[in-house]
mmCIF file with all atom_site columns, C-alpha atoms and ligand atoms in Angstrom:
data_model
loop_
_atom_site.group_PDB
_atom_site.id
_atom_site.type_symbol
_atom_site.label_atom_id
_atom_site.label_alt_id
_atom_site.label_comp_id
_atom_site.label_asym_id
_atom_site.label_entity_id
_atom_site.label_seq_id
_atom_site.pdbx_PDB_ins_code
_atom_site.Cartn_x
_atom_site.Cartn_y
_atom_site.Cartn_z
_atom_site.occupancy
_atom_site.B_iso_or_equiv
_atom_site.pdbx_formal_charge
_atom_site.auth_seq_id
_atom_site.auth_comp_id
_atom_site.auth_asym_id
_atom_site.auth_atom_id
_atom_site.pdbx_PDB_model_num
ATOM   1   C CA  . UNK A 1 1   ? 7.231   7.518   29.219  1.00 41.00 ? 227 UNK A CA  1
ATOM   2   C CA  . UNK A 1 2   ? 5.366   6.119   26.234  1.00 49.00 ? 228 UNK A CA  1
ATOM   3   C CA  . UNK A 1 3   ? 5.346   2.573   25.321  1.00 53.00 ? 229 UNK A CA  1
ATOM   4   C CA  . UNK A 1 4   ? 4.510   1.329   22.039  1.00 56.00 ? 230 UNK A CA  1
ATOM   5   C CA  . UNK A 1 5   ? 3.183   -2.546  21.165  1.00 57.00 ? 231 UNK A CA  1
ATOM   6   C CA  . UNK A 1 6   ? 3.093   -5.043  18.510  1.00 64.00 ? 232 UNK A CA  1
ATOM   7   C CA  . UNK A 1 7   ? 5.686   -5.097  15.380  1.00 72.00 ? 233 UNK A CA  1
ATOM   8   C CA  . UNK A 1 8   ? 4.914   -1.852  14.127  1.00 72.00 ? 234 UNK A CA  1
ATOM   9   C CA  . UNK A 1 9   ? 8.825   -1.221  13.308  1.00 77.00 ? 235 UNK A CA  1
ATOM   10  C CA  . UNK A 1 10  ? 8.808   -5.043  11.814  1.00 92.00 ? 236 UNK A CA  1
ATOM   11  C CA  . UNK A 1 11  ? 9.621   -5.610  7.346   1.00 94.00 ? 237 UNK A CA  1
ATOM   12  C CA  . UNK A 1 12  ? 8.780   -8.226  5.682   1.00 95.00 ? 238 UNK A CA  1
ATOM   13  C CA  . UNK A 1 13  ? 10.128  -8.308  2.705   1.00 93.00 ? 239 UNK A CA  1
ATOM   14  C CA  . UNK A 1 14  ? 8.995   -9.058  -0.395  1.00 93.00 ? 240 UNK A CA  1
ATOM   15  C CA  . UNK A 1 15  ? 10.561  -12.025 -2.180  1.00 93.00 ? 241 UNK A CA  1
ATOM   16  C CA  . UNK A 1 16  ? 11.663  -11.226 -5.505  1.00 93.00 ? 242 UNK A CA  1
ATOM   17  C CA  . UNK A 1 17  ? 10.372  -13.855 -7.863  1.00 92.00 ? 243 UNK A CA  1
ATOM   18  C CA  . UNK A 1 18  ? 6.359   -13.141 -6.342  1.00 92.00 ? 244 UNK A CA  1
ATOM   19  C CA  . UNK A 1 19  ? 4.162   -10.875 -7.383  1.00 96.00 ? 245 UNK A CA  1
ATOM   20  C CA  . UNK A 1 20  ? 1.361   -9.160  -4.493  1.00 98.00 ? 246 UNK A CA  1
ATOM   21  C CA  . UNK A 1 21  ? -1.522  -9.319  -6.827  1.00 98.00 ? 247 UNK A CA  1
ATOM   22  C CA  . UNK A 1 22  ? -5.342  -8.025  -5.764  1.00 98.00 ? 248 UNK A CA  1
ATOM   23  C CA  . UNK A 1 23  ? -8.139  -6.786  -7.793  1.00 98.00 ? 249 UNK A CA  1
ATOM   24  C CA  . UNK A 1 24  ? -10.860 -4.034  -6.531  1.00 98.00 ? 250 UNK A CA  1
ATOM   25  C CA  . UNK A 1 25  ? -14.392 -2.919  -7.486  1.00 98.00 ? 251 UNK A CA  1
ATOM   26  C CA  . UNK A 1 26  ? -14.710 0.553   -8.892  1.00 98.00 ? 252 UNK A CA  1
ATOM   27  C CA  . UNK A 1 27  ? -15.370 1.710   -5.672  1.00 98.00 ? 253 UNK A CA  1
ATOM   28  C CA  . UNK A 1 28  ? -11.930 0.228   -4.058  1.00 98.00 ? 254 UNK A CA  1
ATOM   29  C CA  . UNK A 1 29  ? -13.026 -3.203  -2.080  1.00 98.00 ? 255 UNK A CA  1
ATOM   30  C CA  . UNK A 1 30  ? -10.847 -6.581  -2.590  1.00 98.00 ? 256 UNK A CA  1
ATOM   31  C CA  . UNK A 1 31  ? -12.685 -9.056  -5.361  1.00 98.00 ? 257 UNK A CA  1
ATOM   32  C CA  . UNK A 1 32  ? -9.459  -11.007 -5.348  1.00 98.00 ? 258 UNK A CA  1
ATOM   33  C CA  . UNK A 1 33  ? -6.730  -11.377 -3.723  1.00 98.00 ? 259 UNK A CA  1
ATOM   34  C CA  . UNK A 1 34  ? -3.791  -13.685 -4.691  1.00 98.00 ? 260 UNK A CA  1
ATOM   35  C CA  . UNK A 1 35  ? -1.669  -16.277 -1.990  1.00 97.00 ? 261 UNK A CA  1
ATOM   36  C CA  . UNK A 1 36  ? 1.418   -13.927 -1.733  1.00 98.00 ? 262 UNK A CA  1
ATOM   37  C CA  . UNK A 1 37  ? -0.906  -10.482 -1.015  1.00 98.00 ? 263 UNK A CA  1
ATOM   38  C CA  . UNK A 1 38  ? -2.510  -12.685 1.686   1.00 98.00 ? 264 UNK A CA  1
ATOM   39  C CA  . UNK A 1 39  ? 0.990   -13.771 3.267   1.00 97.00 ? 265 UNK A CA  1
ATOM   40  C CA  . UNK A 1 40  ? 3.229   -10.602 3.066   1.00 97.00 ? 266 UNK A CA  1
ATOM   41  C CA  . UNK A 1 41  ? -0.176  -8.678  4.551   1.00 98.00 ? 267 UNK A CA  1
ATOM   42  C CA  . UNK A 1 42  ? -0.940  -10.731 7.617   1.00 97.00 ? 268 UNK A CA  1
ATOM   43  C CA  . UNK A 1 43  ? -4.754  -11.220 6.449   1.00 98.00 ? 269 UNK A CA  1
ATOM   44  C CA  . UNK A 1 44  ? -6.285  -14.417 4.947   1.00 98.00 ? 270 UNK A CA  1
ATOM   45  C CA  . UNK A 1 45  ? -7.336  -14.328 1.468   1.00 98.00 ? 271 UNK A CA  1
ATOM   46  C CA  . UNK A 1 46  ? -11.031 -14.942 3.100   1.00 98.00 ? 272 UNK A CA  1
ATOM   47  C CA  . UNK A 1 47  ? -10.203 -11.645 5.140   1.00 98.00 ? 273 UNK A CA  1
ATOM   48  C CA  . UNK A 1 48  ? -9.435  -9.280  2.802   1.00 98.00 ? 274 UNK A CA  1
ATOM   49  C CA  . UNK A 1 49  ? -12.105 -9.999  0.047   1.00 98.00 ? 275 UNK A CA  1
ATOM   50  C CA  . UNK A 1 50  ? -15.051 -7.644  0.441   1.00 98.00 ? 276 UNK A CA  1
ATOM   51  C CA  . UNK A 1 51  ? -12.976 -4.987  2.205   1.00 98.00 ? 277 UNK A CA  1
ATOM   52  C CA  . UNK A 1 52  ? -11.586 -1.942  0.939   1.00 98.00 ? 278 UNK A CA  1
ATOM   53  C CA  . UNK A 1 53  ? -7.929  -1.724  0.159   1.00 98.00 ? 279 UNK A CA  1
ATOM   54  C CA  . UNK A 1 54  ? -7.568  0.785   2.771   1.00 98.00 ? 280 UNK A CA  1
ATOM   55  C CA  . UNK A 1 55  ? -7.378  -2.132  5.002   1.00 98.00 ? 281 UNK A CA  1
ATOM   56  C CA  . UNK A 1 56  ? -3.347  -2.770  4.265   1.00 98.00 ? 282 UNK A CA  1
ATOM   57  C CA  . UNK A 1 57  ? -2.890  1.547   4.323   1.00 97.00 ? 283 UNK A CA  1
ATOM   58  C CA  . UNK A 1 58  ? -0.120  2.563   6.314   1.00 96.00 ? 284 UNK A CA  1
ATOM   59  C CA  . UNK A 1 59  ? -0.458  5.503   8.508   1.00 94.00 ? 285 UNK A CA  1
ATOM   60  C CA  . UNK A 1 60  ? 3.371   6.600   7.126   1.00 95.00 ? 286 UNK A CA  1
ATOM   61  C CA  . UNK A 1 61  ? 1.673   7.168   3.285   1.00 97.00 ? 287 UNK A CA  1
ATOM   62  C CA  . UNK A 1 62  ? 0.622   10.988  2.747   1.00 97.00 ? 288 UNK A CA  1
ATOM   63  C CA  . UNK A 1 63  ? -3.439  11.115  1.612   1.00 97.00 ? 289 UNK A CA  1
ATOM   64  C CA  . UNK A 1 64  ? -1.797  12.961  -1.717  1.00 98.00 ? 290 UNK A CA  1
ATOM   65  C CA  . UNK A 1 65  ? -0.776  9.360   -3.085  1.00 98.00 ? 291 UNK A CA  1
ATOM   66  C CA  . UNK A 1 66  ? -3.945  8.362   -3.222  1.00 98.00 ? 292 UNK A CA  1
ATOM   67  C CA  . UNK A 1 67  ? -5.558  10.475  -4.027  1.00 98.00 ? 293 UNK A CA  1
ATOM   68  C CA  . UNK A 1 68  ? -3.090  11.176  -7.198  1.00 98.00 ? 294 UNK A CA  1
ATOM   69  C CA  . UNK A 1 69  ? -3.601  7.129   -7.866  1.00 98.00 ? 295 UNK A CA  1
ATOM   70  C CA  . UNK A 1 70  ? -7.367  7.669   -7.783  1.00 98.00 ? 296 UNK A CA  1
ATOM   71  C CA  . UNK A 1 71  ? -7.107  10.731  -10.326 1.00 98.00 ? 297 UNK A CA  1
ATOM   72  C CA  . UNK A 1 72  ? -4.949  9.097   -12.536 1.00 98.00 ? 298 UNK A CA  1
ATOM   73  C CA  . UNK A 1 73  ? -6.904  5.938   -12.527 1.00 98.00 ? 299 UNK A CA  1
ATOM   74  C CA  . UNK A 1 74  ? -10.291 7.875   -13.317 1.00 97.00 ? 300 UNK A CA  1
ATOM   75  C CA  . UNK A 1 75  ? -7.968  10.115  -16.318 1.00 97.00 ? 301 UNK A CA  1
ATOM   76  C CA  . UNK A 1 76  ? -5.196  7.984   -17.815 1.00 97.00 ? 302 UNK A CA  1
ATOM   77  C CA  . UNK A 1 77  ? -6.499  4.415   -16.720 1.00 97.00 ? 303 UNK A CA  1
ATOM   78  C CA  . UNK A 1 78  ? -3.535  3.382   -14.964 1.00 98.00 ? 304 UNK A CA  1
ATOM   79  C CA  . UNK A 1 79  ? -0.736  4.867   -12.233 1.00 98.00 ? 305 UNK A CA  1
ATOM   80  C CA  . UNK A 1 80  ? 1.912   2.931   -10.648 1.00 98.00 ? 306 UNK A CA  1
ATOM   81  C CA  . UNK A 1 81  ? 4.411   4.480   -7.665  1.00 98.00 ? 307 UNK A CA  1
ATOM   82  C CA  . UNK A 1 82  ? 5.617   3.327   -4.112  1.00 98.00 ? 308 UNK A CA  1
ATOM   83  C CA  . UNK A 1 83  ? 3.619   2.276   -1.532  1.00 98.00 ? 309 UNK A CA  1
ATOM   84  C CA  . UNK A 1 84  ? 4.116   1.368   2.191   1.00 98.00 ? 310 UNK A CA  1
ATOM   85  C CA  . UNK A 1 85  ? 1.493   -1.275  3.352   1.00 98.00 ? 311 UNK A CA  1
ATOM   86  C CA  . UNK A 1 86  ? 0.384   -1.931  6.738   1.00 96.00 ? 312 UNK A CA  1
ATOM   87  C CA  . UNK A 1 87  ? -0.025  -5.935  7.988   1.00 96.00 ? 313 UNK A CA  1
ATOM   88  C CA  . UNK A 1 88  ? -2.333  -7.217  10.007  1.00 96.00 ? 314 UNK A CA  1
ATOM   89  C CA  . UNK A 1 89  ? 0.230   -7.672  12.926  1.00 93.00 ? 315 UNK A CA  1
ATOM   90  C CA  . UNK A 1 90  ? 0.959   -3.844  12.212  1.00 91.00 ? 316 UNK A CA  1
ATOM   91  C CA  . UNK A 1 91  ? 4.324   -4.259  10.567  1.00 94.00 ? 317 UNK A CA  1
ATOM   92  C CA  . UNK A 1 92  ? 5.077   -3.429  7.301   1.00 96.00 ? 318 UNK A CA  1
ATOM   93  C CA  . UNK A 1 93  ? 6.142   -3.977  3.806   1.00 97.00 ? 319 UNK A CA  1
ATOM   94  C CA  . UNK A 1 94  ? 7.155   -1.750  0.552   1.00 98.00 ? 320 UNK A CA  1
ATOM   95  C CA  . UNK A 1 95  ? 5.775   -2.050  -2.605  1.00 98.00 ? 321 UNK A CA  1
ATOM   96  C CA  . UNK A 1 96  ? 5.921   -0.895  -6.252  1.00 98.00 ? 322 UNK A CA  1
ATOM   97  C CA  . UNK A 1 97  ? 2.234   -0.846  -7.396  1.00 98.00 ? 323 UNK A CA  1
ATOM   98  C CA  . UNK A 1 98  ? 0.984   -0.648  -10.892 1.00 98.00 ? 324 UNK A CA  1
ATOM   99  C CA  . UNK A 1 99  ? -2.496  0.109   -10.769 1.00 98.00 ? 325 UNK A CA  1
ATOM   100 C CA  . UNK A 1 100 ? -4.808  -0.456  -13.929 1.00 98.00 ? 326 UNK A CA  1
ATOM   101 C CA  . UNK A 1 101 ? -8.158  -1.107  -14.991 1.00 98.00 ? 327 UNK A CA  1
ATOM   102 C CA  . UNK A 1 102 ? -10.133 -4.749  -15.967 1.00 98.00 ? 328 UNK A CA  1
ATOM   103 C CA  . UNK A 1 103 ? -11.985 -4.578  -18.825 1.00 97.00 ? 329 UNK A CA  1
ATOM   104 C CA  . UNK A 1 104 ? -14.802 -6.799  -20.311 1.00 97.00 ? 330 UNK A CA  1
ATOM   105 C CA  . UNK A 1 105 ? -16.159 -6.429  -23.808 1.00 98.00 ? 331 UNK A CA  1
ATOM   106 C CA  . UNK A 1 106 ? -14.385 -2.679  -23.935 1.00 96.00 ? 332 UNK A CA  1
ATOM   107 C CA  . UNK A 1 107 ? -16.399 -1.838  -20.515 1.00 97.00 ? 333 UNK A CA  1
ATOM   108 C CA  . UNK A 1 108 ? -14.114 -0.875  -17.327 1.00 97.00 ? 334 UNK A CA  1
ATOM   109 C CA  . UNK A 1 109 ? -15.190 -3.299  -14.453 1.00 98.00 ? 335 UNK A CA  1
ATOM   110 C CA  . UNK A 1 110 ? -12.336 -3.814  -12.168 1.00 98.00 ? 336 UNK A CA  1
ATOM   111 C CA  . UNK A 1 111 ? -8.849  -2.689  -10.974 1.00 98.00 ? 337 UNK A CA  1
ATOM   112 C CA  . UNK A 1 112 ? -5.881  -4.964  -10.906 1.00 98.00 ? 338 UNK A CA  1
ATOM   113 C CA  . UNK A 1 113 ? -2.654  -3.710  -8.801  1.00 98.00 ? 339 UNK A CA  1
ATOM   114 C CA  . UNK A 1 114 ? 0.741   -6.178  -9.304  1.00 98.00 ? 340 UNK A CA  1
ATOM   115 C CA  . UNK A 1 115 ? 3.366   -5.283  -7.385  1.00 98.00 ? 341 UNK A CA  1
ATOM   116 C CA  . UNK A 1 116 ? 6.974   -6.130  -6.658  1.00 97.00 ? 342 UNK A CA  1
ATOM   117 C CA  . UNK A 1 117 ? 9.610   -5.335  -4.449  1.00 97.00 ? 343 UNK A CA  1
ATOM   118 C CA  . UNK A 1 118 ? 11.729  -2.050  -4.123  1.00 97.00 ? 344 UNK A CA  1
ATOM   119 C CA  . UNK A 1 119 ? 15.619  -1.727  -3.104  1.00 97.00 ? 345 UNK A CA  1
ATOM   120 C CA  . UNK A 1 120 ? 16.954  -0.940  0.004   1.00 96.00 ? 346 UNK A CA  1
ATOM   121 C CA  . UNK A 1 121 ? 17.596  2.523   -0.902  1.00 97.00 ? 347 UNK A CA  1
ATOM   122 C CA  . UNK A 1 122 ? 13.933  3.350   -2.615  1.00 98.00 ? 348 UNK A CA  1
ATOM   123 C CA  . UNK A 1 123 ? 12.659  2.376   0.903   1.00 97.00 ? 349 UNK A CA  1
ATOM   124 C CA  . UNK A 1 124 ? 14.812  4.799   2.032   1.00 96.00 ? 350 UNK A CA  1
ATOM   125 C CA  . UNK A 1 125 ? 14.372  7.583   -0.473  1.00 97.00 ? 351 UNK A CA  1
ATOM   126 C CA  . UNK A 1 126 ? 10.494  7.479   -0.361  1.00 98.00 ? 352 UNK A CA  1
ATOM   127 C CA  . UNK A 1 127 ? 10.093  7.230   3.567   1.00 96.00 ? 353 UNK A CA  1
ATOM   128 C CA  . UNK A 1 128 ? 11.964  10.626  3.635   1.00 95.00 ? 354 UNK A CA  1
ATOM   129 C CA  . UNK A 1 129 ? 9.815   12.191  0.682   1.00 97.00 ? 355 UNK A CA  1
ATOM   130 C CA  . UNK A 1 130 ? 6.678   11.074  2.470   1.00 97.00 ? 356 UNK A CA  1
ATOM   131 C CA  . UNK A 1 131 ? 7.656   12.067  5.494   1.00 94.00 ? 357 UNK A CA  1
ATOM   132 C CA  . UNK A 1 132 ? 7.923   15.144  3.600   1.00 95.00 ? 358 UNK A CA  1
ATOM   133 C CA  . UNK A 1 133 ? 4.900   15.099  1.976   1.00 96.00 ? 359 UNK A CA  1
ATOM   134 C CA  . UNK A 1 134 ? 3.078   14.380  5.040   1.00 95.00 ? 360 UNK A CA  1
ATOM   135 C CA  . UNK A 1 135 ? 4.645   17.336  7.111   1.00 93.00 ? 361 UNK A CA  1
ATOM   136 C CA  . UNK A 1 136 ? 4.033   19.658  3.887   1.00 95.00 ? 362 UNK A CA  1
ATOM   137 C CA  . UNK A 1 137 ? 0.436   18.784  4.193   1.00 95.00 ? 363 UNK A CA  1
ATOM   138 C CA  . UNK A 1 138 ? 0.152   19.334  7.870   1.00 93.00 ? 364 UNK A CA  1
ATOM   139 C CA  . UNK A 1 139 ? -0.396  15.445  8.126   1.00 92.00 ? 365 UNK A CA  1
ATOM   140 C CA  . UNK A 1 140 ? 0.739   13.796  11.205  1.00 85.00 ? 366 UNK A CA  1
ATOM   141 C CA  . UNK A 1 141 ? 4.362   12.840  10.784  1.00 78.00 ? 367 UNK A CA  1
ATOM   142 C CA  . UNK A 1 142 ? 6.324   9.651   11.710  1.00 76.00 ? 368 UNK A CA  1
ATOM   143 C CA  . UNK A 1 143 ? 7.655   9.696   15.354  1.00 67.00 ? 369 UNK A CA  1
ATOM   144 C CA  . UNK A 1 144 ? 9.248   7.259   16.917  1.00 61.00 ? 370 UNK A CA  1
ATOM   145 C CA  . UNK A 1 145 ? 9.483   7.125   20.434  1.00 59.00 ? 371 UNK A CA  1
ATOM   146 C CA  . UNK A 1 146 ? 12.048  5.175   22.682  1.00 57.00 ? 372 UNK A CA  1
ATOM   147 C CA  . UNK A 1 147 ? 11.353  4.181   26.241  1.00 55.00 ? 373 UNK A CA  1
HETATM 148 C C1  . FMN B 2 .   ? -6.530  -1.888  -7.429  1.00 75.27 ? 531 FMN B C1  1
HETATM 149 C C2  . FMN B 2 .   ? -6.231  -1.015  -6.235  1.00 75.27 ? 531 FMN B C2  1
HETATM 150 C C3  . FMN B 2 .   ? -5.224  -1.381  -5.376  1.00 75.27 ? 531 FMN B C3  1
HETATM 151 C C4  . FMN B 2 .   ? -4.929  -0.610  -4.252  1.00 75.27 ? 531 FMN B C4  1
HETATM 152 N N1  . FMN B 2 .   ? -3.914  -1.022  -3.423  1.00 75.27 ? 531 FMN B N1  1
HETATM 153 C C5  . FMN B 2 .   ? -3.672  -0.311  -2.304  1.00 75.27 ? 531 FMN B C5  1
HETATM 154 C C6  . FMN B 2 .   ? -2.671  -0.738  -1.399  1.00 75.27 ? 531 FMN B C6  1
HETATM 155 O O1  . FMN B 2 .   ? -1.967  -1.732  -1.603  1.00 75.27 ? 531 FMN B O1  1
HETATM 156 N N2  . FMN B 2 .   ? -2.476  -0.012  -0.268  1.00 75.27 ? 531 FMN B N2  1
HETATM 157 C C7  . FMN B 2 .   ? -3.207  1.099   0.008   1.00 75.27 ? 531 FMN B C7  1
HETATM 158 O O2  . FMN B 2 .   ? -2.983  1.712   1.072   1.00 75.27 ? 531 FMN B O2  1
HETATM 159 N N3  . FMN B 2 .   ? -4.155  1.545   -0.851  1.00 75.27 ? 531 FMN B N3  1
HETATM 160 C C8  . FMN B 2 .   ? -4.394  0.868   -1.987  1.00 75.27 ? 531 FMN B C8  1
HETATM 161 N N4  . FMN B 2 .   ? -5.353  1.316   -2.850  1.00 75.27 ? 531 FMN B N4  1
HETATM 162 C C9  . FMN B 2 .   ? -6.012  2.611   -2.560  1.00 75.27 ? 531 FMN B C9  1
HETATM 163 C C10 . FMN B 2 .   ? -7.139  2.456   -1.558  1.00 75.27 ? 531 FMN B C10 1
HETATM 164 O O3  . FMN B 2 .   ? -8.312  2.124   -2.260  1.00 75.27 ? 531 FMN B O3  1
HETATM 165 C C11 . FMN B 2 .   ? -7.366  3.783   -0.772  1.00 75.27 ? 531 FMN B C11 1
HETATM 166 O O4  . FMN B 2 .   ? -7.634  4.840   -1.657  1.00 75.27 ? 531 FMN B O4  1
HETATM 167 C C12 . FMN B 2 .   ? -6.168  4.168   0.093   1.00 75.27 ? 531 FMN B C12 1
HETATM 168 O O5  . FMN B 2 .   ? -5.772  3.109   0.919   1.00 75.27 ? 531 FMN B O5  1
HETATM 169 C C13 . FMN B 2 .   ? -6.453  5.388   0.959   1.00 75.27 ? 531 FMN B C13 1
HETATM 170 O O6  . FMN B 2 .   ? -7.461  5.103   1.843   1.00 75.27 ? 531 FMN B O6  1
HETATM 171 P P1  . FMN B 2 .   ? -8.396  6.225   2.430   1.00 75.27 ? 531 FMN B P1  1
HETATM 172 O O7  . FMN B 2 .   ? -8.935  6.972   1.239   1.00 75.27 ? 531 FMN B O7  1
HETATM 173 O O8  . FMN B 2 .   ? -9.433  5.532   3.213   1.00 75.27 ? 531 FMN B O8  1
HETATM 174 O O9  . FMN B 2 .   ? -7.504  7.085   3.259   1.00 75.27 ? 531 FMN B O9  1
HETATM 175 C C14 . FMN B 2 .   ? -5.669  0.574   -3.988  1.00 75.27 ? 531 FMN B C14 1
HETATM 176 C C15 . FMN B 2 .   ? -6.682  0.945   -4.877  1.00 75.27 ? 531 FMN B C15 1
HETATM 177 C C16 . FMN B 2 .   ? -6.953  0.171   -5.996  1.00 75.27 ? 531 FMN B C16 1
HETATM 178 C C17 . FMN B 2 .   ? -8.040  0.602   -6.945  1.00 75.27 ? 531 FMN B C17 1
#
């Protein structure tokens, strides 16, 4: 029998009239992160700056999504989708990002990602296609295991 701890099957949601706002280096670590990305991800504002974003990835998103948001960032300058973030308690909460750059005088020197909440049924609709992504691409798959 396998137990499993901590609030790893635990939403929070995000409220509807906030936006989850952070900004990265080039290479991916926080330079800013607002109130509301500090409070829907656990972390203090203090704790996420100078770490890389990966801190809030959630085991459940397939390694394709990012790197797709990483292409698209380097080629169009921008990508937006779904994301499912991980909180410092190890629950969770569901996202959709826009991702763009932060330019000064014309030169790229940040990203910025804003994002809102998703319905009920996108949460629904892009667990499954992860999960399908994820088991497409040989990556471990969700499993959840009662005792
Ligand atoms: C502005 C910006 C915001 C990002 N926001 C997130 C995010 O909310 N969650 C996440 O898992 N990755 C986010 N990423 C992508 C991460 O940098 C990273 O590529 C991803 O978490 C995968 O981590 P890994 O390459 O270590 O597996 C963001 C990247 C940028 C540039």
């Amino acid at each position: 029998m396998e137990f499993l701890s901590g609030n790893f099957l635990c939403e929070t949601i995000v409220p509807k009239e906030e936006l989850i706002v952070s900004r990265t280096d080039l290479k991916g670590n926080i330079t800013y992160a607002n109130e509301t990305f500090a409070e829907i991800s656990g972390y203090t504002a203090d704790e996420l700056i100078g770490k890389p974003h990966n801190i809030v990835r959630h085991p459940d998103m397939p390694k394709s999504i990012f790197k797709e948001l990483w292409k698209d960032l380097d080629i169009k300058g921008s990508w937006s989708g779904v994301v499912k973030n991980k909180r410092k308690d190890e629950g969770f909460y569901w996202v959709y990002a826009e991702v763009s750059g932060v330019y000064k005088d014309g030169v790229l020197i940040e990203y910025k990602s804003i994002r809102t909440p998703i319905s009920f049924d996108d949460k629904v609709k892009y667990q499954l296609l992860y999960d399908q992504l994820k088991k497409d691409a040989n990556e471990t798959t969700r499993r959840i295991i009662y005792s």
